[in-house]
Coordinates of N, CA and C in Angstrom, one line a residue:
M1451 N 0.8 -1.2 0.0 CA 0.0 0.0 0.0 C 0.9 1.3 0.0
N1452 N 2.0 1.2 0.7 CA 2.9 2.4 0.8 C 3.5 2.7 -0.5
L1453 N 3.9 1.7 -1.3 CA 4.5 1.9 -2.6 C 3.4 2.5 -3.6
L1454 N 2.2 2.0 -3.5 CA 1.1 2.5 -4.3 C 0.9 4.0 -4.0
F1455 N 1.0 4.4 -2.8 CA 0.8 5.8 -2.4 C 2.0 6.7 -3.0
E1456 N 3.2 6.1 -3.0 CA 4.3 6.8 -3.6 C 4.0 7.1 -5.1
Y1457 N 3.5 6.1 -5.8 CA 3.1 6.3 -7.2 C 2.0 7.3 -7.4
V1458 N 1.1 7.3 -6.5 CA -0.1 8.3 -6.6 C 0.4 9.7 -6.4
K1459 N 1.3 9.9 -5.4 CA 1.9 11.2 -5.1 C 2.7 11.7 -6.3
A1460 N 3.5 10.9 -6.9 CA 4.3 11.2 -8.1 C 3.4 11.6 -9.2
F1461 N 2.4 10.8 -9.5 CA 1.5 11.0 -10.6 C 0.7 12.3 -10.4
A1462 N 0.3 12.6 -9.2 CA -0.5 13.8 -8.9 C 0.3 15.0 -9.1
V1463 N 1.5 15.1 -8.6 CA 2.4 16.3 -8.7 C 2.9 16.4 -10.1
G1464 N 3.4 15.4 -10.7 CA 3.8 15.5 -12.1 C 2.7 15.8 -13.0
G1465 N 1.5 15.3 -12.8 CA 0.3 15.6 -13.6 C -0.1 17.0 -13.4
A1466 N -0.1 17.5 -12.2 CA -0.4 18.9 -11.9 C 0.5 19.9 -12.7
L1467 N 1.8 19.6 -12.7 CA 2.7 20.4 -13.5 C 2.4 20.4 -15.0
C1468 N 2.0 19.2 -15.5 CA 1.7 19.1 -16.9 C 0.4 19.8 -17.2
V1469 N -0.6 19.7 -16.3 CA -1.9 20.4 -16.5 C -1.7 21.9 -16.5
F1470 N -0.8 22.4 -15.6 CA -0.5 23.8 -15.5 C 0.1 24.3 -16.8
G1471 N 1.1 23.5 -17.3 CA 1.7 23.8 -18.6 C 0.7 23.8 -19.8
Q1472 N -0.2 22.8 -19.8 CA -1.2 22.8 -20.9 C -2.1 24.0 -20.8
L1473 N -2.5 24.4 -19.6 CA -3.3 25.6 -19.4 C -2.6 26.8 -19.9
L1474 N -1.3 26.9 -19.7 CA -0.6 28.0 -20.2 C -0.5 28.0 -21.7
I1475 N -0.4 26.9 -22.3 CA -0.4 26.8 -23.8 C -1.8 27.2 -24.4
D1476 N -2.9 26.7 -23.7 CA -4.2 26.9 -24.2 C -4.7 28.3 -24.0
Y1477 N -4.4 28.9 -22.9 CA -5.0 30.2 -22.5 C -4.1 31.4 -22.5
T1478 N -2.9 31.2 -23.0 CA -1.9 32.4 -23.1 C -1.3 32.4 -24.5
K1479 N -0.6 33.4 -24.8 CA 0.1 33.4 -26.0 C 1.6 33.0 -25.9
L1480 N 1.9 32.4 -24.7 CA 3.2 31.9 -24.5 C 3.5 30.7 -25.4
T1481 N 4.7 30.7 -26.0 CA 5.1 29.6 -26.8 C 5.6 28.4 -25.9
P1482 N 5.6 27.2 -26.4 CA 6.0 26.1 -25.6 C 7.5 26.3 -25.1
A1483 N 8.3 26.9 -25.9 CA 9.7 27.1 -25.5 C 9.8 28.1 -24.3
R1484 N 8.9 29.1 -24.3 CA 8.9 30.0 -23.2 C 8.4 29.4 -21.9
I1485 N 7.4 28.5 -22.1 CA 6.8 27.8 -21.0 C 7.9 26.8 -20.4
L1486 N 8.7 26.1 -21.2 CA 9.7 25.3 -20.7 C 10.8 26.1 -20.0
T1487 N 11.1 27.2 -20.5 CA 12.1 28.1 -19.8 C 11.5 28.6 -18.5
L1488 N 10.2 29.0 -18.5 CA 9.6 29.4 -17.3 C 9.6 28.3 -16.2
Y1489 N 9.4 27.0 -16.6 CA 9.5 25.9 -15.7 C 10.9 25.8 -15.0
V1490 N 11.9 25.9 -15.9 CA 13.3 25.8 -15.3 C 13.5 26.9 -14.4
V1491 N 13.2 28.1 -14.8 CA 13.4 29.3 -13.9 C 12.6 29.2 -12.6
L1492 N 11.4 28.7 -12.7 CA 10.6 28.5 -11.5 C 11.2 27.5 -10.6
G1493 N 11.7 26.4 -11.1 CA 12.4 25.5 -10.3 C 13.7 26.0 -9.6
V1494 N 14.4 26.9 -10.3 CA 15.6 27.5 -9.7 C 15.2 28.5 -8.6
V1495 N 14.1 29.3 -8.8 CA 13.7 30.2 -7.8 C 13.1 29.5 -6.6
L1496 N 12.3 28.5 -6.8 CA 11.7 27.8 -5.7 C 12.8 27.0 -5.0
G1497 N 13.7 26.5 -5.7 CA 14.8 25.7 -5.1 C 15.7 26.7 -4.3
A1498 N 16.0 27.9 -4.8 CA 16.9 28.8 -4.1 C 16.3 29.3 -2.8
V1499 N 15.0 29.4 -2.7 CA 14.3 29.9 -1.5 C 14.0 28.8 -0.6
G1500 N 14.2 27.5 -1.0 CA 14.0 26.4 -0.1 C 12.6 25.8 -0.1
V1501 N 11.8 26.1 -1.1 CA 10.5 25.6 -1.2 C 10.4 24.3 -2.0
Y1502 N 11.2 24.2 -3.0 CA 11.0 23.1 -3.9 C 11.5 21.8 -3.3
Q1503 N 12.5 21.8 -2.5 CA 13.1 20.5 -2.0 C 12.1 19.7 -1.2
P1504 N 11.4 20.4 -0.2 CA 10.4 19.6 0.5 C 9.3 19.0 -0.4
L1505 N 8.9 19.7 -1.5 CA 8.0 19.1 -2.4 C 8.6 17.9 -3.1
A1506 N 9.9 18.0 -3.5 CA 10.6 16.9 -4.2 C 10.8 15.7 -3.3
D1507 N 11.0 16.0 -2.0 CA 11.2 14.9 -1.0 C 9.8 14.2 -0.8
W1508 N 8.7 14.9 -0.9 CA 7.4 14.3 -0.7 C 6.9 13.6 -1.9
A1509 N 7.1 14.3 -3.1 CA 6.5 13.7 -4.3 C 7.4 12.8 -5.1
G1510 N 8.7 12.8 -4.8 CA 9.6 11.9 -5.5 C 9.7 12.3 -7.0
A1511 N 9.7 11.3 -7.9 CA 9.9 11.6 -9.3 C 8.9 12.5 -9.9
G1512 N 7.7 12.7 -9.3 CA 6.7 13.6 -9.8 C 7.2 15.0 -9.7
A1513 N 8.2 15.3 -8.9 CA 8.7 16.7 -8.8 C 10.1 16.8 -9.3
T1514 N 10.9 15.7 -9.3 CA 12.3 15.7 -9.7 C 12.5 15.5 -11.2
V1515 N 11.6 14.8 -11.9 CA 11.8 14.5 -13.3 C 11.4 15.7 -14.2
P1516 N 10.3 16.4 -13.9 CA 10.0 17.6 -14.8 C 11.0 18.7 -14.8
L1517 N 10.9 19.6 -15.7 CA 11.8 20.7 -15.9 C 12.0 21.5 -14.6
T1518 N 11.0 21.6 -13.8 CA 11.2 22.3 -12.5 C 12.2 21.6 -11.6
G1519 N 12.2 20.3 -11.7 CA 13.2 19.5 -11.0 C 14.6 19.8 -11.5
F1520 N 14.8 20.0 -12.8 CA 16.1 20.4 -13.3 C 16.5 21.8 -12.8
G1521 N 15.6 22.7 -12.7 CA 15.9 24.0 -12.2 C 16.3 23.9 -10.7
N1522 N 15.6 23.1 -10.0 CA 15.9 22.9 -8.5 C 17.3 22.3 -8.4
L1523 N 17.7 21.3 -9.3 CA 19.0 20.7 -9.3 C 20.1 21.8 -9.5
L1524 N 19.8 22.7 -10.5 CA 20.8 23.8 -10.7 C 21.0 24.6 -9.5
A1525 N 19.9 25.0 -8.8 CA 19.9 25.8 -7.6 C 20.7 25.1 -6.5
K1526 N 20.4 23.8 -6.3 CA 21.2 23.1 -5.3 C 22.7 23.1 -5.6
G1527 N 23.0 22.8 -6.9 CA 24.4 22.8 -7.2 C 25.1 24.1 -7.0
V1528 N 24.5 25.2 -7.3 CA 25.0 26.5 -7.1 C 25.2 26.8 -5.6
K1529 N 24.2 26.5 -4.8 CA 24.3 26.7 -3.4 C 25.5 25.9 -2.8
K1530 N 25.7 24.7 -3.2 CA 26.8 23.9 -2.7 C 28.1 24.4 -3.1
A1531 N 28.2 24.8 -4.4 CA 29.5 25.2 -5.0 C 29.9 26.6 -4.4
V1532 N 28.9 27.5 -4.1 CA 29.2 28.8 -3.5 C 29.7 28.5 -2.1
A1533 N 29.1 27.6 -1.4 CA 29.6 27.3 0.0 C 31.0 26.8 0.0
E1534 N 31.4 26.0 -1.0 CA 32.7 25.4 -1.1 C 33.7 26.3 -1.8
S1535 N 33.4 27.0 -2.8 CA 34.3 27.8 -3.6 C 34.1 29.3 -3.6
G1536 N 33.1 29.8 -3.0 CA 32.9 31.2 -3.0 C 32.2 31.6 -4.3
L1537 N 32.5 32.8 -4.7 CA 31.8 33.4 -5.9 C 32.0 32.6 -7.1
L1538 N 33.1 32.0 -7.3 CA 33.4 31.1 -8.5 C 32.3 30.0 -8.6
G1539 N 31.9 29.5 -7.4 CA 30.9 28.5 -7.4 C 29.5 28.9 -8.0
A1540 N 29.3 30.2 -8.0 CA 28.0 30.6 -8.7 C 28.0 30.4 -10.2
F1541 N 29.2 30.3 -10.7 CA 29.3 30.0 -12.2 C 29.5 28.6 -12.5
T1542 N 30.0 27.8 -11.6 CA 30.3 26.4 -11.9 C 29.4 25.4 -11.3
G1543 N 28.7 25.8 -10.2 CA 27.9 24.8 -9.5 C 26.8 24.2 -10.3
G1544 N 26.1 25.0 -11.1 CA 25.0 24.4 -11.9 C 25.5 23.4 -12.9
F1545 N 26.6 23.7 -13.5 CA 27.2 22.7 -14.5 C 27.6 21.4 -13.8
T1546 N 28.2 21.5 -12.7 CA 28.7 20.3 -12.0 C 27.5 19.5 -11.5
A1547 N 26.5 20.1 -11.0 CA 25.3 19.4 -10.5 C 24.5 18.7 -11.6
A1548 N 24.4 19.3 -12.8 CA 23.6 18.8 -13.8 C 24.4 18.0 -14.9
A1549 N 25.7 17.9 -14.7 CA 26.6 17.2 -15.7 C 26.2 15.8 -16.0
G1550 N 25.8 15.0 -15.1 CA 25.5 13.6 -15.3 C 24.2 13.5 -16.2
G1551 N 23.2 14.3 -15.8 CA 21.9 14.2 -16.6 C 22.1 14.7 -18.0
I1552 N 22.9 15.8 -18.1 CA 23.1 16.4 -19.5 C 23.9 15.4 -20.3
C1553 N 24.9 14.8 -19.8 CA 25.7 13.8 -20.5 C 24.9 12.6 -20.9
A1554 N 24.0 12.2 -20.0 CA 23.1 11.0 -20.4 C 22.2 11.4 -21.5
A1555 N 21.6 12.6 -21.4 CA 20.7 13.0 -22.5 C 21.4 13.1 -23.9
V1556 N 22.6 13.7 -23.9 CA 23.4 13.7 -25.1 C 23.7 12.4 -25.6
F1557 N 24.2 11.5 -24.7 CA 24.6 10.1 -25.1 C 23.4 9.3 -25.7
F1558 N 22.3 9.3 -25.0 CA 21.1 8.6 -25.4 C 20.5 9.2 -26.7
G1559 N 20.6 10.5 -26.8 CA 20.1 11.2 -28.0 C 21.0 10.7 -29.2
L1560 N 22.3 10.6 -29.0 CA 23.2 10.2 -30.1 C 22.9 8.7 -30.5
I1561 N 22.7 7.9 -29.5 CA 22.3 6.5 -29.8 C 21.1 6.3 -30.6
V1562 N 20.0 7.1 -30.2 CA 18.8 7.0 -30.9 C 18.9 7.6 -32.3
A1563 N 19.7 8.6 -32.5 CA 19.9 9.2 -33.8 C 20.7 8.2 -34.7
L1564 N 21.6 7.4 -34.1 CA 22.3 6.4 -34.9 C 21.5 5.2 -35.3
L1565 N 20.5 4.9 -34.4 CA 19.7 3.6 -34.6 C 18.5 3.9 -35.5
F1566 N 18.0 5.0 -35.5 CA 16.7 5.3 -36.3 C 16.9 6.3 -37.3
K1567 N 16.3 6.1 -38.5 CA 16.4 7.1 -39.6 C 15.1 8.0 -39.5
P1568 N 15.3 9.3 -39.5 CA 14.2 10.2 -39.5 C 13.4 10.1 -40.7
G1569 N 12.1 10.2 -40.6 CA 11.2 10.1 -41.7 C 10.5 11.5 -42.0
D1570 N 9.9 11.6 -43.1 CA 9.2 12.8 -43.5 C 7.8 12.8 -42.8
K1571 N 7.5 13.8 -42.0 CA 6.2 13.8 -41.3 C 5.1 14.3 -42.2
N1572 N 5.4 14.7 -43.4 CA 4.3 15.3 -44.3 C 3.7 14.2 -45.1
K1573 N 4.1 12.9 -45.0 CA 3.5 11.8 -45.8 C 2.3 11.3 -45.1

């Protein structure tokens, strides 16, 4: 039962983030690229003020997988690097914290690009 509740929490929070994004697409003139950027910046701001991490601890993957979770990861990396390296950490912390995820995305993107041939979507 406890594991099922973890899935429900993740689904509810991740779904709420998706619903909010869809509402922004449907009812504003914001482009999807601007909404994605908004989500990352929102994650950075909420992570910097300490609000996002309790949500991520409670909701698990429902809060850490979306773009807001990436923004929170950047904020945590900068906080840690500033504490260790001072002002230089403000420039390097986000890269260090997100390096593994970014490398994995590039690597798996390359693998998929090599395995599959793109097709014409107009057919």
